Coordinates of C-alpha atoms in Angstrom, one line a residue:
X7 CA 16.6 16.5 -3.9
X8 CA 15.0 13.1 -5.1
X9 CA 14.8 12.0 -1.8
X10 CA 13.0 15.0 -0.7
X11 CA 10.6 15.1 -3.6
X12 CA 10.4 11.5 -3.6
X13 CA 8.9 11.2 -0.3
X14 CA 7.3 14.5 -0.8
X15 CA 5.1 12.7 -3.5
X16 CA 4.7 9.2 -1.8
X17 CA 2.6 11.1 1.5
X18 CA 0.6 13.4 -1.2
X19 CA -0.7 10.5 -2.8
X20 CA -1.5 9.2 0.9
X21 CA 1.2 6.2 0.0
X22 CA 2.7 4.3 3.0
X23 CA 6.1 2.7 1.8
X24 CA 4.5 -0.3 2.3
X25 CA 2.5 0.2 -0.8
X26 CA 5.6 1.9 -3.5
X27 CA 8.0 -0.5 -1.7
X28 CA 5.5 -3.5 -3.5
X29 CA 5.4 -0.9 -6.8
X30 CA 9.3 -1.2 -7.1
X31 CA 9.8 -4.7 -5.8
X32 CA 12.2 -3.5 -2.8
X33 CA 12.3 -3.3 0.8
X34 CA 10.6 -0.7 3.0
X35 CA 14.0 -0.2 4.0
X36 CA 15.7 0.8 0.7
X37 CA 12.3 3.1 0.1
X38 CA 13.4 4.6 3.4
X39 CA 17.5 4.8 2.5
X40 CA 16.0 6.6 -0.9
X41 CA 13.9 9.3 0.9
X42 CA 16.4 9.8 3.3
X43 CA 19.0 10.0 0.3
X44 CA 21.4 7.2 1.7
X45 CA 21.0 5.4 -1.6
X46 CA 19.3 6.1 -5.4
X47 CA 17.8 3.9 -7.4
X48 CA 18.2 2.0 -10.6
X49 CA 17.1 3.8 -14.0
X50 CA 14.8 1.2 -14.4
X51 CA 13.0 1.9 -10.8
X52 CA 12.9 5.6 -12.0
X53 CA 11.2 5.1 -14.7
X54 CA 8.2 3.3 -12.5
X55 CA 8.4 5.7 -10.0
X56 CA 7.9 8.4 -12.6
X57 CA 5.0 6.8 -14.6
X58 CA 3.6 6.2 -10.8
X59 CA 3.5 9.6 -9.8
X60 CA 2.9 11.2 -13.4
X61 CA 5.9 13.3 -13.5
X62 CA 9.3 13.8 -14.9
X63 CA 12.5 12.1 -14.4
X64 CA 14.1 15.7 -14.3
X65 CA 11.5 16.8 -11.6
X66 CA 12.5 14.1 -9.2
X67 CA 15.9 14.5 -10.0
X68 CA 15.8 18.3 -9.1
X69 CA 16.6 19.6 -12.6
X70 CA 12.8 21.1 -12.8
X71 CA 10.3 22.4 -10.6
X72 CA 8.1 21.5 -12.8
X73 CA 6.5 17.8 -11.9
X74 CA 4.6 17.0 -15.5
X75 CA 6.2 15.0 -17.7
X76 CA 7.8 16.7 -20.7
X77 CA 5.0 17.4 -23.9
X78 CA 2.1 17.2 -21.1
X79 CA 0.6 19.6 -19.4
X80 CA -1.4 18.5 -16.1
X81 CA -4.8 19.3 -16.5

């Protein structure tokens, strides 16, 4: 499910994972592995990949379909 919504989110924002890959300090290759759910990603990578994308932790994570963060609504 991260994987999924994670890339889902990178191509929405018109993203190449050139551009998050500098975001997260990593490789295009781990961005790739993480989309393609070979691999996760540190706590502390989720975090910036949440405030990048402006939603929550449990979204990405598949716990919510509901992408805003808790105590926000989207406008």
């Amino acid at each position: 499910m991260f994987g999924e919504r994670f890339r889902r989110l990178r191509k929405e924002k018109g993203e190449a994972q050139t551009a998050i890959a500098q975001v997260l300090g990593v490789t295009v290759t781990q961005i790739s592995d993480m989309e393609n759910g070979k691999t996760m990603t540190t706590l502390e990578k989720l975090t910036i990949i949440c405030q990048h994308y402006h939603v929550s932790a449990d979204y990405l994570l598949g716990l919510t379909d509901d992408p805003a963060p808790h105590g926000r609504k989207e406008p």
